[in-house]
Amino acid sequence: MFMHGWGVGGEAWVWRRQLRAWEEEMLGECQALLFTLSLQDHVSDRWQWQADLDDGYTIRGTYQILTTQDAVTLDVASGLIWRLLRDRLPTKANLITRGILSEAAHHCVSGCGGVESAQHLFLSCSTFGALWSLVSSWNGSSLVTAQTLSGHFIQFTGSAGGLRARRSFMQLI
């Protein structure tokens, strides 16, 4: 992408067809993330924890980031939840439907053999769906038994009780 023109209006951002509105939103998010990157020739790519360059990744540093963020984090989370509940995430099933991936690429990234859809990833996947029982035990909530994404979301956030801050925390999870 860098060679094709990384900047706004560069050839790296030219598409074969007109983007849909939700795709344009995702493209804007992607561009916002990528424009902060500094690419350099002859330097290997690497992951770096930006929050604390001296100590690297720590649980304490992560906790501080999560608890000191402004309401923007909840707005971003709301957008992701909206996309999840309306099946707008770029799962393999959605990418196949849009002609981006071939039919043969439908298997879940976990290797479980299922078709990678939002429903599968978040609820029925033996690898990722099984994490909900661990999350429930970690935060002391009751186990959610709903079989739909919207039902799961409502039951999970409702398991927090009446405290608004706790419901917001559950939504963020």
PDB file of C-alpha atoms in Angstrom:
ATOM      1  CA  MET A   1       0.000   0.000   0.000  1.00  0.00           C
ATOM      2  CA  PHE A   2       2.868   2.336   0.766  1.00  0.00           C
ATOM      3  CA  MET A   3       4.257   1.946  -2.760  1.00  0.00           C
ATOM      4  CA  HIS A   4       0.819   2.649  -4.288  1.00  0.00           C
ATOM      5  CA  GLY A   5       0.273   5.876  -2.405  1.00  0.00           C
ATOM      6  CA  TRP A   6      -0.506   5.726   1.270  1.00  0.00           C
ATOM      7  CA  GLY A   7      -1.840   9.261   1.629  1.00  0.00           C
ATOM      8  CA  VAL A   8      -5.432  10.399   1.180  1.00  0.00           C
ATOM      9  CA  GLY A   9      -6.410   9.998  -2.469  1.00  0.00           C
ATOM     10  CA  GLY A  10      -3.470   7.661  -3.139  1.00  0.00           C
ATOM     11  CA  GLU A  11      -3.761   4.630  -5.389  1.00  0.00           C
ATOM     12  CA  ALA A  12      -3.761   2.354  -2.343  1.00  0.00           C
ATOM     13  CA  TRP A  13      -7.310   3.517  -1.606  1.00  0.00           C
ATOM     14  CA  VAL A  14      -8.836   2.829  -5.063  1.00  0.00           C
ATOM     15  CA  TRP A  15     -11.554   0.145  -5.133  1.00  0.00           C
ATOM     16  CA  ARG A  16     -13.017  -2.014  -7.929  1.00  0.00           C
ATOM     17  CA  ARG A  17     -16.556  -0.944  -7.060  1.00  0.00           C
ATOM     18  CA  GLN A  18     -18.376   1.817  -5.207  1.00  0.00           C
ATOM     19  CA  LEU A  19     -18.145   1.280  -1.453  1.00  0.00           C
ATOM     20  CA  ARG A  20     -21.302   0.909   0.624  1.00  0.00           C
ATOM     21  CA  ALA A  21     -21.907   3.385   3.438  1.00  0.00           C
ATOM     22  CA  TRP A  22     -20.873   0.939   6.172  1.00  0.00           C
ATOM     23  CA  GLU A  23     -17.729   0.070   4.199  1.00  0.00           C
ATOM     24  CA  GLU A  24     -16.845   3.752   3.954  1.00  0.00           C
ATOM     25  CA  GLU A  25     -17.166   4.001   7.743  1.00  0.00           C
ATOM     26  CA  MET A  26     -14.857   1.007   8.154  1.00  0.00           C
ATOM     27  CA  LEU A  27     -12.422   2.492   5.636  1.00  0.00           C
ATOM     28  CA  GLY A  28     -12.348   5.740   7.619  1.00  0.00           C
ATOM     29  CA  GLU A  29     -11.556   3.785  10.789  1.00  0.00           C
ATOM     30  CA  CYS A  30      -8.822   1.861   8.994  1.00  0.00           C
ATOM     31  CA  GLN A  31      -7.298   5.013   7.518  1.00  0.00           C
ATOM     32  CA  ALA A  32      -7.333   6.726  10.918  1.00  0.00           C
ATOM     33  CA  LEU A  33      -5.390   3.801  12.368  1.00  0.00           C
ATOM     34  CA  LEU A  34      -2.956   3.511   9.475  1.00  0.00           C
ATOM     35  CA  PHE A  35      -2.175   7.215   9.128  1.00  0.00           C
ATOM     36  CA  THR A  36      -0.525   7.137  12.546  1.00  0.00           C
ATOM     37  CA  LEU A  37       1.946   4.472  11.394  1.00  0.00           C
ATOM     38  CA  SER A  38       5.457   5.372  10.429  1.00  0.00           C
ATOM     39  CA  LEU A  39       6.791   3.036   7.737  1.00  0.00           C
ATOM     40  CA  GLN A  40      10.524   2.738   7.234  1.00  0.00           C
ATOM     41  CA  ASP A  41      12.585   0.864   4.645  1.00  0.00           C
ATOM     42  CA  HIS A  42      15.000  -1.774   5.939  1.00  0.00           C
ATOM     43  CA  VAL A  43      13.329  -1.954   9.366  1.00  0.00           C
ATOM     44  CA  SER A  44      11.416  -5.095  10.367  1.00  0.00           C
ATOM     45  CA  ASP A  45       7.765  -4.739  11.320  1.00  0.00           C
ATOM     46  CA  ARG A  46       7.047  -5.290  15.001  1.00  0.00           C
ATOM     47  CA  TRP A  47       4.260  -4.837  17.516  1.00  0.00           C
ATOM     48  CA  GLN A  48       4.855  -2.236  20.174  1.00  0.00           C
ATOM     49  CA  TRP A  49       2.718  -1.369  23.187  1.00  0.00           C
ATOM     50  CA  GLN A  50       2.248   2.370  22.748  1.00  0.00           C
ATOM     51  CA  ALA A  51       0.842   3.083  26.180  1.00  0.00           C
ATOM     52  CA  ASP A  52       4.149   2.613  28.010  1.00  0.00           C
ATOM     53  CA  LEU A  53       7.255   2.505  25.851  1.00  0.00           C
ATOM     54  CA  ASP A  54       9.582   2.098  28.859  1.00  0.00           C
ATOM     55  CA  ASP A  55       7.949  -0.809  30.711  1.00  0.00           C
ATOM     56  CA  GLY A  56       6.146  -2.399  27.758  1.00  0.00           C
ATOM     57  CA  TYR A  57       2.823  -4.155  28.271  1.00  0.00           C
ATOM     58  CA  THR A  58       1.582  -4.489  31.842  1.00  0.00           C
ATOM     59  CA  ILE A  59      -1.807  -5.383  33.289  1.00  0.00           C
ATOM     60  CA  ARG A  60      -1.637  -2.201  35.370  1.00  0.00           C
ATOM     61  CA  GLY A  61      -1.009  -0.086  32.258  1.00  0.00           C
ATOM     62  CA  THR A  62      -3.933  -1.724  30.470  1.00  0.00           C
ATOM     63  CA  TYR A  63      -6.205  -1.163  33.474  1.00  0.00           C
ATOM     64  CA  GLN A  64      -5.204   2.511  33.594  1.00  0.00           C
ATOM     65  CA  ILE A  65      -5.990   2.955  29.904  1.00  0.00           C
ATOM     66  CA  LEU A  66      -9.388   1.290  30.244  1.00  0.00           C
ATOM     67  CA  THR A  67     -10.395   3.234  33.355  1.00  0.00           C
ATOM     68  CA  THR A  68      -9.150   6.672  32.301  1.00  0.00           C
ATOM     69  CA  GLN A  69     -10.645   6.794  28.796  1.00  0.00           C
ATOM     70  CA  ASP A  70     -13.286   9.377  28.006  1.00  0.00           C
ATOM     71  CA  ALA A  71     -16.786   8.515  26.779  1.00  0.00           C
ATOM     72  CA  VAL A  72     -15.351   8.124  23.275  1.00  0.00           C
ATOM     73  CA  THR A  73     -14.520   4.528  24.139  1.00  0.00           C
ATOM     74  CA  LEU A  74     -18.180   3.810  24.840  1.00  0.00           C
ATOM     75  CA  ASP A  75     -19.158   5.485  21.555  1.00  0.00           C
ATOM     76  CA  VAL A  76     -16.731   3.254  19.685  1.00  0.00           C
ATOM     77  CA  ALA A  77     -18.041   0.236  21.577  1.00  0.00           C
ATOM     78  CA  SER A  78     -21.605   1.227  20.691  1.00  0.00           C
ATOM     79  CA  GLY A  79     -20.657   1.327  17.022  1.00  0.00           C
ATOM     80  CA  LEU A  80     -19.081  -2.110  17.209  1.00  0.00           C
ATOM     81  CA  ILE A  81     -22.102  -3.513  19.055  1.00  0.00           C
ATOM     82  CA  TRP A  82     -24.407  -1.982  16.427  1.00  0.00           C
ATOM     83  CA  ARG A  83     -22.366  -3.614  13.661  1.00  0.00           C
ATOM     84  CA  LEU A  84     -22.294  -6.948  15.503  1.00  0.00           C
ATOM     85  CA  LEU A  85     -26.042  -7.058  16.127  1.00  0.00           C
ATOM     86  CA  ARG A  86     -26.772  -6.173  12.478  1.00  0.00           C
ATOM     87  CA  ASP A  87     -24.257  -8.696  11.141  1.00  0.00           C
ATOM     88  CA  ARG A  88     -21.993  -5.994   9.684  1.00  0.00           C
ATOM     89  CA  LEU A  89     -18.657  -7.351  10.950  1.00  0.00           C
ATOM     90  CA  PRO A  90     -16.144  -8.547   8.347  1.00  0.00           C
ATOM     91  CA  THR A  91     -16.544 -12.242   9.090  1.00  0.00           C
ATOM     92  CA  LYS A  92     -15.554 -14.739   6.415  1.00  0.00           C
ATOM     93  CA  ALA A  93     -19.220 -15.470   5.687  1.00  0.00           C
ATOM     94  CA  ASN A  94     -19.870 -11.749   5.051  1.00  0.00           C
ATOM     95  CA  LEU A  95     -16.706 -11.354   2.983  1.00  0.00           C
ATOM     96  CA  ILE A  96     -17.758 -14.321   0.815  1.00  0.00           C
ATOM     97  CA  THR A  97     -21.233 -12.826   0.356  1.00  0.00           C
ATOM     98  CA  ARG A  98     -19.628  -9.586  -0.838  1.00  0.00           C
ATOM     99  CA  GLY A  99     -17.336 -11.413  -3.260  1.00  0.00           C
ATOM    100  CA  ILE A 100     -14.130 -10.533  -1.381  1.00  0.00           C
ATOM    101  CA  LEU A 101     -13.229 -14.120  -0.415  1.00  0.00           C
ATOM    102  CA  SER A 102     -13.830 -17.359  -2.302  1.00  0.00           C
ATOM    103  CA  GLU A 103     -16.362 -19.938  -1.065  1.00  0.00           C
ATOM    104  CA  ALA A 104     -13.499 -22.215  -0.030  1.00  0.00           C
ATOM    105  CA  ALA A 105     -12.320 -19.709   2.605  1.00  0.00           C
ATOM    106  CA  HIS A 106     -15.394 -20.042   4.840  1.00  0.00           C
ATOM    107  CA  HIS A 107     -13.836 -21.964   7.756  1.00  0.00           C
ATOM    108  CA  CYS A 108     -13.559 -20.357  11.185  1.00  0.00           C
ATOM    109  CA  VAL A 109     -10.167 -18.903  12.067  1.00  0.00           C
ATOM    110  CA  SER A 110     -10.077 -21.067  15.225  1.00  0.00           C
ATOM    111  CA  GLY A 111      -9.811 -24.260  13.170  1.00  0.00           C
ATOM    112  CA  CYS A 112     -13.003 -25.712  14.645  1.00  0.00           C
ATOM    113  CA  GLY A 113     -14.396 -26.427  11.173  1.00  0.00           C
ATOM    114  CA  GLY A 114     -17.474 -24.202  11.404  1.00  0.00           C
ATOM    115  CA  VAL A 115     -18.486 -21.445   8.995  1.00  0.00           C
ATOM    116  CA  GLU A 116     -17.099 -18.151  10.326  1.00  0.00           C
ATOM    117  CA  SER A 117     -20.121 -15.929  10.942  1.00  0.00           C
ATOM    118  CA  ALA A 118     -20.752 -13.514  13.798  1.00  0.00           C
ATOM    119  CA  GLN A 119     -23.257 -15.947  15.312  1.00  0.00           C
ATOM    120  CA  HIS A 120     -20.672 -18.737  15.155  1.00  0.00           C
ATOM    121  CA  LEU A 121     -17.708 -16.711  16.455  1.00  0.00           C
ATOM    122  CA  PHE A 122     -19.518 -15.154  19.402  1.00  0.00           C
ATOM    123  CA  LEU A 123     -21.826 -17.982  20.452  1.00  0.00           C
ATOM    124  CA  SER A 124     -21.345 -21.451  18.972  1.00  0.00           C
ATOM    125  CA  CYS A 125     -17.610 -21.705  18.231  1.00  0.00           C
ATOM    126  CA  SER A 126     -16.013 -24.302  20.491  1.00  0.00           C
ATOM    127  CA  THR A 127     -13.001 -22.000  20.923  1.00  0.00           C
ATOM    128  CA  PHE A 128     -14.353 -18.445  21.096  1.00  0.00           C
ATOM    129  CA  GLY A 129     -17.975 -19.052  22.122  1.00  0.00           C
ATOM    130  CA  ALA A 130     -16.726 -21.085  25.062  1.00  0.00           C
ATOM    131  CA  LEU A 131     -15.042 -17.982  26.495  1.00  0.00           C
ATOM    132  CA  TRP A 132     -18.384 -16.617  27.757  1.00  0.00           C
ATOM    133  CA  SER A 133     -18.474 -19.081  30.645  1.00  0.00           C
ATOM    134  CA  LEU A 134     -15.020 -17.880  31.696  1.00  0.00           C
ATOM    135  CA  VAL A 135     -16.074 -14.225  31.412  1.00  0.00           C
ATOM    136  CA  SER A 136     -19.179 -14.920  33.491  1.00  0.00           C
ATOM    137  CA  SER A 137     -17.178 -16.584  36.237  1.00  0.00           C
ATOM    138  CA  TRP A 138     -14.563 -13.801  36.141  1.00  0.00           C
ATOM    139  CA  ASN A 139     -17.052 -10.967  36.611  1.00  0.00           C
ATOM    140  CA  GLY A 140     -19.491 -12.850  38.842  1.00  0.00           C
ATOM    141  CA  SER A 141     -22.466 -12.740  36.470  1.00  0.00           C
ATOM    142  CA  SER A 142     -24.817 -15.571  35.642  1.00  0.00           C
ATOM    143  CA  LEU A 143     -24.116 -17.681  32.562  1.00  0.00           C
ATOM    144  CA  VAL A 144     -25.982 -16.491  29.472  1.00  0.00           C
ATOM    145  CA  THR A 145     -28.001 -19.133  27.632  1.00  0.00           C
ATOM    146  CA  ALA A 146     -29.494 -17.075  24.787  1.00  0.00           C
ATOM    147  CA  GLN A 147     -28.951 -18.529  21.311  1.00  0.00           C
ATOM    148  CA  THR A 148     -29.091 -15.288  19.286  1.00  0.00           C
ATOM    149  CA  LEU A 149     -26.626 -12.410  19.315  1.00  0.00           C
ATOM    150  CA  SER A 150     -29.249  -9.847  20.328  1.00  0.00           C
ATOM    151  CA  GLY A 151     -30.656 -12.150  23.015  1.00  0.00           C
ATOM    152  CA  HIS A 152     -27.167 -12.837  24.327  1.00  0.00           C
ATOM    153  CA  PHE A 153     -26.335  -9.130  24.442  1.00  0.00           C
ATOM    154  CA  ILE A 154     -29.537  -8.277  26.316  1.00  0.00           C
ATOM    155  CA  GLN A 155     -29.171 -11.155  28.785  1.00  0.00           C
ATOM    156  CA  PHE A 156     -25.450 -10.529  29.361  1.00  0.00           C
ATOM    157  CA  THR A 157     -25.750  -6.783  29.966  1.00  0.00           C
ATOM    158  CA  GLY A 158     -28.870  -7.352  32.076  1.00  0.00           C
ATOM    159  CA  SER A 159     -26.974  -9.768  34.310  1.00  0.00           C
ATOM    160  CA  ALA A 160     -25.178  -6.718  35.719  1.00  0.00           C
ATOM    161  CA  GLY A 161     -28.225  -5.676  37.694  1.00  0.00           C
ATOM    162  CA  GLY A 162     -29.518  -2.133  37.951  1.00  0.00           C
ATOM    163  CA  LEU A 163     -26.271  -0.173  38.204  1.00  0.00           C
ATOM    164  CA  ARG A 164     -25.750   1.892  35.073  1.00  0.00           C
ATOM    165  CA  ALA A 165     -21.944   1.887  35.339  1.00  0.00           C
ATOM    166  CA  ARG A 166     -21.894  -1.894  35.635  1.00  0.00           C
ATOM    167  CA  ARG A 167     -24.229  -2.291  32.620  1.00  0.00           C
ATOM    168  CA  SER A 168     -21.907  -0.025  30.601  1.00  0.00           C
ATOM    169  CA  PHE A 169     -18.968  -2.170  31.700  1.00  0.00           C
ATOM    170  CA  MET A 170     -20.814  -5.317  30.597  1.00  0.00           C
ATOM    171  CA  GLN A 171     -21.627  -3.729  27.236  1.00  0.00           C
ATOM    172  CA  LEU A 172     -17.972  -2.906  26.756  1.00  0.00           C
ATOM    173  CA  ILE A 173     -17.060  -6.553  27.431  1.00  0.00           C
TER     174      ILE A 173
END
